[in-house]
XYZ file of C-alpha atoms in Angstrom:
386
model
C 0.635 0.432 44.886
C -3.121 0.403 45.205
C -5.465 -2.567 44.992
C -7.087 -0.695 42.085
C -3.467 -0.711 40.455
C -3.591 -3.979 40.876
C -6.785 -4.933 39.693
C -6.845 -2.620 36.869
C -2.825 -4.586 36.027
C -4.967 -7.913 37.376
C -8.206 -7.410 34.416
C -5.570 -6.117 31.488
C -3.402 -9.327 31.676
C -6.442 -11.673 31.709
C -7.696 -9.805 28.959
C -4.047 -9.968 27.425
C -4.427 -13.859 27.470
C -7.705 -14.309 26.621
C -7.029 -12.530 23.431
C -3.838 -13.985 22.541
C -5.229 -17.562 22.201
C -7.579 -17.165 19.870
C -5.621 -14.260 18.218
C -3.119 -17.197 17.443
C -5.198 -18.867 15.315
C -6.849 -15.679 13.632
C -3.244 -14.749 12.578
C -2.716 -17.636 11.495
C -5.722 -18.580 9.342
C -5.384 -14.984 7.714
C -8.436 -13.409 9.811
C -6.893 -11.266 11.835
C -9.544 -8.696 10.137
C -12.659 -10.365 11.190
C -12.215 -9.118 14.787
C -12.355 -5.425 14.260
C -15.733 -6.607 12.257
C -16.544 -8.733 15.516
C -16.006 -6.309 17.797
C -18.204 -3.635 15.672
C -20.761 -6.033 14.503
C -21.698 -7.035 18.621
C -23.206 -3.764 19.202
C -27.058 -4.755 18.284
C -26.710 -8.044 19.707
C -26.077 -5.748 23.163
C -28.673 -3.746 21.942
C -31.217 -6.443 21.299
C -30.291 -8.175 24.824
C -31.033 -4.892 26.763
C -34.197 -4.002 25.065
C -34.996 -7.819 26.840
C -33.152 -7.187 29.660
C -33.408 -3.317 30.754
C -29.967 -4.405 32.045
C -26.380 -3.384 31.070
C -25.002 -6.159 33.322
C -27.439 -8.582 32.380
C -25.816 -11.896 31.067
C -27.958 -12.617 28.341
C -25.845 -8.758 25.928
C -22.411 -11.373 26.424
C -24.320 -14.146 24.848
C -27.031 -12.147 22.249
C -23.431 -10.092 21.475
C -21.421 -13.294 20.863
C -24.347 -14.497 18.233
C -24.208 -11.445 16.451
C -20.461 -11.838 16.147
C -20.985 -15.807 15.153
C -23.590 -14.005 12.134
C -21.120 -11.631 10.808
C -18.348 -14.782 9.822
C -21.172 -16.102 8.331
C -22.400 -13.360 6.260
C -18.957 -12.541 5.318
C -17.474 -16.318 4.029
C -21.696 -16.435 2.078
C -21.093 -13.231 0.096
C -16.875 -14.729 0.171
C -17.711 -18.162 -1.255
C -20.393 -15.926 -4.476
C -17.295 -15.316 -5.555
C -17.885 -12.157 -6.376
C -15.875 -10.500 -4.122
C -12.471 -11.317 -1.641
C -12.837 -11.860 2.503
C -11.940 -8.158 2.854
C -14.176 -6.359 1.028
C -16.984 -8.935 2.432
C -15.829 -8.213 6.142
C -15.876 -4.158 4.850
C -19.781 -4.639 3.078
C -20.613 -6.913 7.015
C -19.573 -5.221 9.574
C -20.761 -1.299 8.950
C -24.068 -2.406 8.180
C -24.717 -5.055 11.187
C -23.000 -1.441 13.257
C -25.259 0.780 11.551
C -28.515 -1.472 12.578
C -27.376 -1.279 16.179
C -26.735 2.955 16.077
C -29.875 3.211 15.089
C -31.692 0.910 17.272
C -29.989 2.958 20.302
C -30.817 6.838 18.215
C -34.817 4.906 18.307
C -34.819 3.198 21.177
C -32.352 4.174 23.737
C -31.418 8.132 23.855
C -32.485 8.004 27.716
C -30.048 5.714 28.545
C -26.837 5.691 28.955
C -25.865 2.742 25.832
C -24.388 5.023 23.576
C -21.260 3.949 21.206
C -18.649 5.793 23.775
C -20.157 3.391 26.154
C -20.475 0.590 23.786
C -16.474 1.152 22.453
C -14.072 3.221 24.697
C -14.102 0.889 27.539
C -12.118 2.900 30.167
C -9.147 0.491 32.616
C -9.813 2.874 34.961
C -13.279 2.830 35.541
C -13.078 -1.647 35.313
C -11.890 -1.478 39.416
C -15.275 0.349 40.707
C -17.405 -1.896 39.427
C -18.060 -4.313 41.340
C -19.749 -7.804 42.305
C -21.358 -8.176 45.044
C -22.116 -11.767 46.346
C -24.489 -12.486 49.882
C -23.141 -8.682 50.445
C -19.644 -9.690 50.587
C -17.250 -8.000 47.996
C -15.761 -10.279 45.642
C -14.048 -8.313 43.449
C -13.603 -6.118 39.508
C -16.868 -7.426 37.446
C -14.975 -7.659 34.890
C -11.292 -9.613 36.488
C -15.512 -12.389 36.920
C -16.400 -12.093 33.180
C -12.787 -12.079 32.084
C -11.197 -15.375 34.240
C -14.425 -17.435 33.863
C -14.045 -16.484 29.832
C -10.330 -17.156 29.698
C -11.085 -20.597 32.038
C -13.659 -21.239 28.821
C -10.779 -20.599 26.354
C -8.331 -22.895 28.096
C -10.182 -25.837 28.111
C -10.814 -25.875 25.171
C -7.879 -25.936 23.711
C -5.894 -28.210 25.774
C -9.110 -30.147 24.514
C -8.996 -29.250 20.709
C -5.135 -28.361 20.182
C -4.507 -31.135 17.730
C -7.833 -30.695 16.356
C -7.474 -26.876 15.711
C -3.729 -27.169 14.829
C -4.765 -29.127 12.024
C -7.070 -27.500 10.647
C -5.823 -24.723 10.406
C -2.958 -25.468 8.923
C -4.105 -28.404 6.502
C -7.846 -28.260 5.890
C -7.471 -30.899 3.433
C -6.316 -33.395 5.962
C -8.235 -32.915 8.974
C -10.658 -34.092 6.858
C -9.484 -36.593 5.600
C -9.216 -37.236 9.197
C -12.264 -36.975 9.942
C -11.763 -33.996 11.556
C -14.918 -30.804 10.620
C -13.101 -27.548 10.012
C -16.212 -25.856 9.303
C -16.704 -27.025 13.341
C -13.324 -25.916 14.227
C -13.637 -22.915 12.171
C -17.041 -21.830 13.967
C -15.860 -22.706 16.813
C -12.679 -20.410 16.928
C -14.966 -17.574 15.866
C -17.345 -18.508 18.892
C -14.035 -17.310 21.314
C -13.258 -15.077 19.695
C -16.842 -13.492 19.598
C -17.221 -13.928 23.466
C -14.093 -13.261 23.945
C -14.535 -9.542 22.872
C -17.337 -9.546 23.922
C -16.719 -9.874 27.396
C -13.160 -7.680 26.987
C -14.267 -4.669 25.685
C -16.470 -3.454 28.516
C -13.844 -3.017 30.670
C -10.704 -2.422 28.109
C -12.930 -0.972 25.121
C -12.757 -2.768 21.811
C -9.144 -1.081 20.113
C -7.470 -2.612 23.103
C -9.550 -5.906 22.649
C -8.330 -5.595 18.043
C -4.935 -5.083 19.332
C -4.702 -7.664 22.407
C -5.954 -9.965 19.985
C -3.367 -9.584 16.556
C -0.580 -7.627 17.637
C 0.966 -10.167 20.234
C 0.359 -13.024 17.984
C 1.867 -10.871 14.707
C 5.299 -10.056 17.358
C 4.768 -14.252 17.790
C 4.991 -15.446 14.464
C 7.968 -13.397 13.234
C 9.917 -15.068 15.359
C 8.623 -19.283 15.304
C 6.802 -21.601 13.497
C 6.590 -23.415 16.282
C 2.628 -23.053 17.216
C 2.941 -23.496 21.289
C 5.894 -21.721 21.150
C 3.740 -18.700 18.605
C 1.157 -19.458 21.465
C 3.281 -18.774 24.698
C 5.072 -16.010 23.217
C 1.835 -14.109 21.987
C 0.777 -13.902 25.861
C 4.257 -12.597 27.555
C 3.874 -9.962 25.172
C 0.186 -9.089 25.560
C 0.928 -9.146 29.221
C 4.006 -7.692 29.191
C 2.467 -4.702 26.580
C -1.006 -4.238 28.898
C 1.250 -4.155 32.214
C 4.228 -1.875 30.834
C 1.888 0.716 28.900
C 0.074 0.757 32.416
C 3.169 2.186 34.134
C 3.205 4.531 31.200
C -0.318 5.625 31.365
C 0.368 6.469 34.978
C 3.622 7.986 34.239
C 2.214 10.534 31.777
C -1.065 10.818 33.183
C -2.909 9.631 30.172
C -5.357 6.740 28.539
C -4.049 3.410 29.699
C -5.489 1.374 26.364
C -4.266 4.227 24.494
C -0.750 3.625 26.177
C -0.943 -0.520 25.918
C -2.031 -0.126 22.552
C 1.012 2.098 21.467
C 3.388 0.012 23.350
C 1.871 -3.339 21.267
C 2.312 -1.683 18.284
C 6.297 -0.735 19.190
C 6.821 -4.342 20.634
C 5.430 -5.152 16.812
C 8.088 -2.687 15.204
C 10.975 -3.363 17.211
C 10.291 -7.543 16.049
C 9.438 -6.290 12.717
C 12.826 -4.959 12.004
C 15.278 -6.645 14.140
C 13.800 -10.379 14.006
C 16.374 -12.776 13.314
C 14.868 -14.578 10.249
C 11.422 -12.677 9.352
C 12.969 -9.262 10.521
C 12.808 -6.549 7.685
C 16.975 -6.079 8.466
C 17.054 -9.603 7.985
C 15.916 -9.706 5.495
C 17.502 -7.271 2.960
C 20.387 -8.630 4.680
C 19.689 -11.991 3.328
C 18.650 -10.590 -0.358
C 21.995 -8.747 -0.710
C 23.736 -12.468 0.178
C 21.993 -13.790 -2.518
C 22.616 -10.917 -4.981
C 27.029 -11.357 -4.256
C 26.276 -15.246 -4.635
C 24.504 -15.154 -7.516
C 27.223 -12.729 -8.834
C 29.598 -15.119 -7.892
C 28.153 -17.652 -9.728
C 28.092 -15.483 -12.588
C 31.556 -14.785 -11.975
C 32.805 -18.827 -11.574
C 31.380 -19.214 -15.091
C 32.647 -16.575 -16.886
C 35.988 -17.695 -15.715
C 35.052 -21.198 -16.753
C 33.856 -20.064 -19.907
C 37.306 -17.750 -21.172
C 40.599 -19.366 -20.942
C 42.368 -16.270 -22.608
C 44.110 -14.154 -19.757
C 43.072 -11.066 -21.312
C 39.510 -12.014 -20.341
C 40.480 -13.467 -17.184
C 41.851 -9.896 -16.008
C 40.733 -7.787 -12.224
C 40.859 -4.797 -14.303
C 38.598 -6.380 -17.575
C 35.843 -7.866 -15.450
C 33.718 -4.516 -15.170
C 33.918 -4.353 -19.148
C 33.211 -8.109 -19.482
C 29.876 -8.562 -16.917
C 29.105 -4.939 -16.657
C 29.609 -4.365 -12.560
C 30.366 -1.830 -10.827
C 34.427 -1.690 -9.310
C 32.829 -1.851 -5.448
C 30.780 -5.315 -6.845
C 33.558 -6.554 -8.431
C 35.437 -5.989 -5.285
C 32.764 -7.433 -3.377
C 32.802 -11.174 -5.417
C 36.506 -11.457 -5.765
C 36.620 -11.009 -1.980
C 34.068 -13.748 -1.658
C 35.704 -15.856 -3.967
C 38.925 -15.671 -2.451
C 37.561 -16.383 1.402
C 35.678 -19.614 -0.077
C 39.387 -20.464 -1.995
C 37.562 -20.737 -5.585
C 40.431 -18.925 -7.722
C 43.624 -17.572 -7.282
C 44.639 -14.014 -8.719
C 48.444 -14.140 -10.155
C 49.534 -10.802 -11.626
C 46.408 -9.451 -11.785
C 45.082 -11.964 -13.946
C 42.194 -14.683 -12.108
C 41.828 -18.296 -12.032
C 39.705 -20.829 -11.342
C 40.556 -23.384 -8.360
C 39.773 -27.060 -8.054
C 36.938 -26.019 -5.525
C 35.682 -22.811 -7.683
C 35.426 -25.960 -10.945
C 34.123 -28.625 -9.348
C 31.428 -25.597 -8.097
C 30.916 -24.285 -11.029
C 30.222 -27.972 -12.903
C 27.745 -28.860 -10.126
C 26.261 -25.707 -10.376
C 25.850 -25.717 -14.222
C 24.961 -29.254 -14.061
C 21.925 -27.780 -11.396
C 21.275 -25.363 -14.020
C 20.248 -27.934 -16.889
C 18.592 -30.034 -14.401
C 16.369 -27.921 -13.402
C 15.270 -26.277 -16.722
C 14.917 -29.567 -17.993
C 12.179 -30.567 -15.394
C 10.553 -27.780 -16.107
C 10.922 -28.486 -19.886
C 9.062 -31.503 -18.915
C 6.808 -29.730 -16.041
C 5.831 -27.527 -19.002
C 4.938 -30.934 -21.404
C 2.642 -32.369 -18.958
C 0.568 -29.323 -18.331
C 0.478 -28.686 -21.653
C -1.260 -32.036 -22.435
C -2.838 -32.279 -19.587
C -4.872 -29.266 -21.111
C -5.500 -30.716 -24.206
C -6.279 -33.863 -22.560
């Protein structure tokens, strides 16, 4: 393995970690789409920074680009708070406008400079090791490695310093305010970190991969755990592993590194989306099926409890009386037998003691909840009238 290959994987891994941290909070706050907006709307800041410094490697570009990202968030929230449009609509209005301004500035004032849309949005990891940082005549490594490494250290420091505040403001902004915390400060702090991370990473890996690394690992982890610390850890693991696997897939197929990494991220998310133990699609469908069977079981037991005639309780007549198909009747009968709630003698179904107790408790529960619902409706009605 060459030094360039090691550096590419190291840069991709650091970008994955740096993106996973703010990405986790963005997913929990249901603000995933804002990453896409930031990655495009930072263009005017980059262009203005270049006009001031005439240097594509100047730190001022990162500062102004991050400022553009924060401005994007402010404008989105301002439009959203008017109540005329929703957040996704506000994002769809703001970032195309800012991105278009950046393109116009480039077209009018920087045609002779390699500062086009491709340079801004389509970073290429394969070239990152060739852009070296020279200090005092000494080669200290790729610039991207130092930039994203510095951003990651700052992000980790802020995470450890304000973890509790971020956690409380993310899950309960009202409680955060009551405790003397400022959800607004936490919100804009998170947006600032997200903007700086996006700016620092997209030059090396491209805006598309930045968006994928910011959202896909966090969304995948969200399907596996409800614990914030575990979600952060899983996001980092998914991001780093997908970046490394994606690199070797690209190496084997001789294709785009960023494209391969993004594809692996998508496949990992798809696998977890389908097979996650609690929130996966198949698990949800299985639980829904079980719930339908349990409701059918309760209906069946209530039917037996309300009918004492043998004709009404004959196995062959269940389809007629409850309008079930044969497959459903068999499933319910087997479930009731398995749980010792019924007995069957000469095809006549009878409730056991356990089945009678279960039916009585179910009726009491239904009646109690129905009365509570009626009382709540009364309370809401009188409150409305008052």
